C-alpha cells in the first residue's frame, strides 16, 4: 500500500513539472467532482426514486381528500367548481392527475369540486334578433334554450319574446338565473316556411348536438345515456342515435331524441350508417324538388332553403 501511494505521489510530482498539463488535469478533476456532487444532491433533493400513487378522489368530500393527500405526501388544490344537483356540495368531481397515476412526493393534485349552489348570472336580452344570434348570446352567457315556440310572423326564425320561467325578459329587465338553466324563446315563422331539415348530430357531444339542433329551429326531445354512464362521465359521451334522422324534413319546433354512448366503435359504426342514409335522403329531396319544379313555372317553397332566416340572419 505504501509503495502504491509513493508511486502515485511520484507521478503527481512528475506531472507538476508540466504546469499546463497539471492545471488541465486539476480543472477536469474539479469539474467531475462537482458534477458528481450535484447529481447526488439532486437525487436526494428530488427524491428521485420515491413514488406515490395518486388516490381516486372522485365522490370524496374535500376534507377527506385533503387527509388522504397529506397521508401520501401530496398537495391538493381546488382548481374549479361545478354544480351537479345529484351530488352533495363540496365533493370532488374531477382531478388531475387521475387516480392510480404514480407521481413524486409533494406533487400538487388539482381538483374540481361540486358547488353547494349553482352560480348565478344575468340573463342577456336576446329578443328582436335572429335565432342564431340569440342562441349564441345565451350560450356565451352560460345559458341554453329550454324550448322554441313558433308563432306566425312576417319573419322566420326571428326571436319575438323570451321568458325565464313565467317571467318575460324585456330590454329593461334585469334578472339573474342559474347558469346552465334554459330560456324559452318565442320565434316567428312565415306562412309556407314552417319546415326545416334535421341536421346530422351523430358523433357530437351533447352540448354541441343541442346547439346545432337549436340553430335549425328544433327542440331537444328525450336524451338517453347507455348503461354505465353517470354524471361524472356524461361529458365524455357522444351521440350515436338520433330520431328523426339527418336530412329529413321536420316541422319547426319539432323534437329530436338523442341517445349517447362512450363506446367509440358503436359511434363510428352508427355515424357511417347515418351518413349513408343522410346522403340518400338528401338525393331524394333534391329529386323531389326537381320534379316539382318541372311541373310548375313557379319554384315551390321546398326549393328554397327550409330554414332560411333571410335578412334577419
Coordinates of C-alpha atoms in Angstrom, one line a residue:
X1 CA 0.0 0.0 0.0
X2 CA 2.8 2.4 0.9
X3 CA 4.6 1.6 -2.3
X4 CA 1.4 2.4 -4.3
X5 CA 0.9 5.7 -2.5
X6 CA 4.6 6.5 -3.0
X7 CA 4.2 5.7 -6.7
X8 CA 1.1 7.9 -7.1
X9 CA 2.9 10.7 -5.4
X10 CA 5.8 10.3 -7.7
X11 CA 3.6 10.5 -10.8
X12 CA 1.9 13.6 -9.3
X13 CA 5.3 15.3 -8.8
X14 CA 6.3 14.5 -12.3
X15 CA 3.0 15.9 -13.6
X16 CA 3.7 19.2 -11.7
X17 CA 6.8 19.6 -13.9
X18 CA 4.4 20.2 -16.8
X19 CA 2.4 23.2 -15.4
X20 CA -0.1 23.3 -18.3
X21 CA -1.0 19.7 -18.3
X22 CA -1.1 19.7 -14.5
X23 CA -3.7 22.5 -14.4
X24 CA -5.8 20.9 -17.1
X25 CA -5.9 17.7 -15.1
X26 CA -6.7 19.6 -12.0
X27 CA -9.6 21.5 -13.7
X28 CA -11.0 18.3 -15.1
X29 CA -10.9 16.7 -11.7
X30 CA -12.7 19.6 -10.1
X31 CA -15.4 19.6 -12.8
X32 CA -16.1 15.8 -12.5
X33 CA -16.2 16.1 -8.7
X34 CA -18.7 19.0 -8.8
X35 CA -20.9 17.0 -11.3
X36 CA -20.9 14.0 -9.0
X37 CA -21.8 16.1 -6.0
X38 CA -24.6 17.9 -7.9
X39 CA -26.0 14.7 -9.2
X40 CA -26.1 13.2 -5.7
X41 CA -27.7 16.3 -4.2
X42 CA -30.3 16.3 -6.9
X43 CA -31.2 12.7 -6.3
X44 CA -31.6 13.5 -2.6
X45 CA -33.4 16.8 -3.1
X46 CA -36.0 15.5 -5.6
X47 CA -36.3 12.1 -4.0
X48 CA -35.8 10.6 -7.5
X49 CA -36.6 7.0 -6.6
X50 CA -39.6 7.9 -4.3
X51 CA -43.0 7.5 -5.9
X52 CA -46.6 8.0 -4.7
X53 CA -49.8 6.6 -6.2
X54 CA -52.5 9.3 -6.6
X55 CA -55.7 8.1 -4.9
X56 CA -59.0 8.4 -6.8
X57 CA -60.7 11.3 -5.1
X58 CA -64.0 11.1 -7.2
X59 CA -67.0 11.3 -5.0
X60 CA -64.9 12.0 -1.8
X61 CA -65.5 15.1 0.3
X62 CA -62.9 17.8 0.0
X63 CA -61.8 17.4 3.7
X64 CA -61.4 13.7 3.3
X65 CA -59.5 14.2 0.0
X66 CA -57.1 16.5 1.8
X67 CA -56.5 14.0 4.5
X68 CA -55.8 11.2 2.0
X69 CA -53.4 13.5 0.0
X70 CA -51.5 14.6 3.1
X71 CA -51.1 10.9 4.2
X72 CA -49.4 10.3 0.8
X73 CA -47.2 13.4 0.9
X74 CA -49.3 15.1 -1.8
X75 CA -50.8 18.5 -2.1
X76 CA -54.4 19.2 -3.0
X77 CA -55.5 22.4 -4.7
X78 CA -59.1 23.3 -5.8
X79 CA -58.9 24.4 -9.4
X80 CA -62.6 24.9 -10.3
X81 CA -66.1 24.2 -9.1
X82 CA -69.2 23.0 -10.9
X83 CA -72.8 22.4 -9.8
X84 CA -74.2 18.9 -10.2
X85 CA -77.6 18.7 -8.3
X86 CA -77.4 15.0 -7.8
X87 CA -74.3 15.2 -5.7
X88 CA -73.6 16.8 -2.3
X89 CA -71.8 20.1 -2.2
X90 CA -68.1 20.0 -1.6
X91 CA -67.3 16.6 -3.1
X92 CA -64.6 16.1 -5.7
X93 CA -65.9 15.7 -9.2
X94 CA -62.7 15.6 -11.2
X95 CA -58.9 15.6 -10.6
X96 CA -55.6 15.9 -12.4
X97 CA -53.5 13.7 -12.4
X98 CA -56.1 10.9 -12.4
X99 CA -56.3 8.3 -9.7
X100 CA -53.8 5.5 -10.0
X101 CA -51.0 7.6 -11.6
X102 CA -47.6 7.4 -9.9
X103 CA -46.0 10.8 -9.1
X104 CA -43.2 12.2 -6.9
X105 CA -43.9 13.2 -3.3
X106 CA -45.0 16.7 -2.9
X107 CA -46.9 16.7 -6.3
X108 CA -49.9 19.0 -6.5
X109 CA -53.2 17.3 -7.4
X110 CA -55.7 19.8 -8.9
X111 CA -59.4 19.0 -8.2
X112 CA -62.8 20.3 -9.3
X113 CA -65.4 20.2 -6.6
X114 CA -69.2 20.3 -6.6
X115 CA -70.6 23.7 -5.6
X116 CA -73.1 24.0 -2.8
X117 CA -75.3 26.0 -5.2
X118 CA -75.3 26.9 -8.9
X119 CA -73.6 30.1 -9.9
X120 CA -76.0 32.9 -10.9
X121 CA -75.5 35.1 -13.9
X122 CA -77.5 37.9 -15.6
X123 CA -79.8 36.7 -18.4
X124 CA -79.0 38.6 -21.7
X125 CA -81.8 40.2 -23.6
X126 CA -81.9 38.3 -27.0
X127 CA -85.3 39.2 -28.4
X128 CA -85.6 41.0 -31.8
X129 CA -82.6 39.1 -33.1
X130 CA -82.2 36.1 -35.4
X131 CA -82.5 32.7 -33.7
X132 CA -78.8 32.1 -34.4
X133 CA -77.7 35.3 -32.8
X134 CA -79.9 34.7 -29.8
X135 CA -78.6 31.2 -29.3
X136 CA -75.0 32.3 -29.5
X137 CA -75.6 35.1 -26.9
X138 CA -77.3 32.7 -24.5
X139 CA -74.5 30.1 -24.8
X140 CA -71.8 32.7 -24.3
X141 CA -73.6 33.9 -21.1
X142 CA -73.8 30.3 -19.8
X143 CA -77.4 29.5 -20.6
X144 CA -79.3 27.3 -23.1
X145 CA -82.6 27.2 -24.8
X146 CA -85.3 25.4 -22.9
X147 CA -87.9 25.5 -25.6
X148 CA -88.5 27.0 -29.0
X149 CA -92.2 28.1 -29.6
X150 CA -93.1 29.2 -33.1
X151 CA -95.7 31.9 -33.8
X152 CA -96.9 33.2 -37.2
X153 CA -94.9 36.3 -38.1
X154 CA -93.5 38.1 -41.2
X155 CA -90.0 36.8 -40.5
X156 CA -89.0 33.2 -40.0
X157 CA -86.6 32.4 -37.1
X158 CA -86.8 35.9 -35.7
X159 CA -87.0 35.9 -31.9
X160 CA -90.1 37.7 -30.7
X161 CA -90.1 37.2 -27.0
X162 CA -88.1 35.4 -24.3
X163 CA -89.1 34.0 -20.9
X164 CA -87.3 32.7 -17.8
X165 CA -89.9 30.5 -16.1
X166 CA -93.1 32.6 -16.2
X167 CA -91.3 35.9 -16.3
X168 CA -90.9 37.7 -19.6
X169 CA -87.5 39.3 -20.2
X170 CA -87.6 42.8 -21.8
X171 CA -84.9 45.3 -22.7
X172 CA -85.3 46.9 -19.3
X173 CA -85.4 43.7 -17.3
X174 CA -82.5 42.9 -15.0
X175 CA -82.7 39.3 -13.8
X176 CA -80.3 36.6 -12.8
X177 CA -80.7 32.9 -13.2
X178 CA -78.7 29.8 -12.5
X179 CA -76.0 29.2 -15.1
X180 CA -76.9 26.3 -17.4
X181 CA -80.7 26.9 -17.0
X182 CA -82.9 27.3 -20.0
X183 CA -84.6 30.3 -21.6
X184 CA -87.8 29.9 -23.6
X185 CA -87.9 31.7 -26.9
X186 CA -90.9 32.6 -28.9
X187 CA -89.9 32.7 -32.6
X188 CA -91.6 33.8 -35.7
X189 CA -92.4 31.7 -38.7
X190 CA -93.7 33.0 -42.0
X191 CA -96.5 31.0 -43.7
X192 CA -95.1 28.5 -46.1
X193 CA -91.7 28.4 -44.3
X194 CA -92.7 26.1 -41.4
X195 CA -90.3 23.2 -42.1
X196 CA -86.6 22.6 -41.7
X197 CA -84.1 19.9 -42.4
X198 CA -82.8 17.8 -39.5
X199 CA -79.0 18.2 -39.1
X200 CA -76.6 15.4 -38.6
X201 CA -75.5 15.3 -34.9
X202 CA -74.3 11.7 -34.6
X203 CA -70.7 11.8 -33.3
X204 CA -71.1 15.1 -31.5
X205 CA -71.1 15.7 -27.7
X206 CA -74.4 16.6 -26.2
X207 CA -73.7 20.3 -25.8
X208 CA -72.7 20.7 -29.5
X209 CA -75.6 18.5 -30.7
X210 CA -78.1 20.7 -28.8
X211 CA -76.6 23.8 -30.3
X212 CA -76.8 22.5 -33.8
X213 CA -80.4 21.4 -33.4
X214 CA -81.5 24.8 -31.9
X215 CA -79.8 26.6 -34.7
X216 CA -82.0 24.6 -37.1
X217 CA -85.2 25.5 -35.2
X218 CA -85.6 22.2 -33.5
X219 CA -86.2 21.3 -29.8
X220 CA -84.4 18.7 -27.8
X221 CA -86.6 15.6 -27.1
X222 CA -85.6 12.7 -24.9
X223 CA -81.9 12.4 -24.0
X224 CA -80.9 8.9 -23.0
X225 CA -77.5 7.5 -22.0
X226 CA -76.2 4.0 -22.3
X227 CA -75.7 2.0 -19.2
X228 CA -72.5 2.7 -17.3
X229 CA -72.6 6.4 -17.9
X230 CA -73.0 8.6 -14.8
X231 CA -72.9 12.3 -14.1
X232 CA -69.1 12.1 -14.0
X233 CA -68.8 10.6 -17.5
X234 CA -71.7 12.3 -19.3
X235 CA -69.4 15.0 -20.7
X236 CA -67.3 12.3 -22.4
X237 CA -70.3 10.7 -24.2
X238 CA -71.2 11.2 -27.8
X239 CA -74.5 10.9 -29.8
X240 CA -74.8 7.7 -31.7
X241 CA -78.5 7.7 -32.4
X242 CA -80.9 10.4 -33.3
X243 CA -84.6 10.4 -34.2
X244 CA -85.6 11.8 -36.7
X245 CA -82.5 11.0 -38.8
X246 CA -80.5 13.6 -40.6
X247 CA -81.7 15.3 -43.8
X248 CA -85.3 14.5 -43.1
X249 CA -88.0 17.2 -43.2
X250 CA -89.3 18.3 -39.8
X251 CA -91.7 21.0 -38.6
X252 CA -90.0 23.9 -37.0
X253 CA -90.1 23.4 -33.2
X254 CA -90.3 19.6 -33.5
X255 CA -88.3 17.5 -31.0
X256 CA -85.3 15.3 -31.8
X257 CA -84.5 12.4 -29.5
X258 CA -80.8 11.6 -28.7
X259 CA -79.0 8.5 -27.5
X260 CA -75.4 8.8 -26.2
X261 CA -72.6 6.3 -25.5
X262 CA -69.0 6.1 -24.5
X263 CA -68.4 3.2 -27.0
X264 CA -66.2 4.6 -29.7
X265 CA -66.8 1.6 -32.0
X266 CA -70.5 2.0 -31.7
X267 CA -70.3 5.7 -32.5
X268 CA -68.1 5.0 -35.6
X269 CA -70.4 2.3 -36.9
X270 CA -73.6 4.4 -36.4
X271 CA -72.0 7.5 -37.9
X272 CA -71.0 5.7 -41.1
X273 CA -74.6 4.3 -41.5
X274 CA -76.2 7.6 -40.6
X275 CA -74.1 9.4 -43.3
X276 CA -75.1 6.9 -45.9
X277 CA -78.8 7.3 -45.0
X278 CA -78.5 11.1 -44.9
X279 CA -77.0 11.1 -48.4
X280 CA -79.9 9.0 -49.7
X281 CA -82.4 11.3 -48.0
X282 CA -80.7 14.4 -49.5
X283 CA -80.8 12.9 -53.0
X284 CA -84.5 12.1 -52.6
X285 CA -85.2 15.7 -51.5
X286 CA -83.3 17.1 -54.5
X287 CA -85.2 14.8 -56.8
X288 CA -88.5 15.8 -55.3
X289 CA -87.6 19.5 -55.8
X290 CA -86.6 18.9 -59.4
X291 CA -89.9 17.0 -60.1
X292 CA -91.9 19.8 -58.5
X293 CA -90.1 22.5 -60.5
X294 CA -90.6 20.7 -63.7
X295 CA -94.3 20.7 -63.3
X296 CA -94.7 24.3 -62.3
X297 CA -93.4 27.7 -63.6
X298 CA -93.2 28.9 -60.0
X299 CA -90.4 27.3 -57.9
X300 CA -92.1 25.5 -54.9
X301 CA -91.4 26.6 -51.4
X302 CA -89.5 23.4 -50.9
X303 CA -87.0 24.5 -53.5
X304 CA -85.9 27.3 -51.1
X305 CA -83.8 26.5 -48.0
X306 CA -86.2 25.1 -45.5
X307 CA -84.8 27.1 -42.6
X308 CA -83.7 30.4 -44.4
X309 CA -83.8 33.2 -41.9
X310 CA -83.4 35.8 -44.7
X311 CA -82.1 39.2 -43.8
X312 CA -82.5 38.6 -40.1
X313 CA -79.6 36.1 -40.1

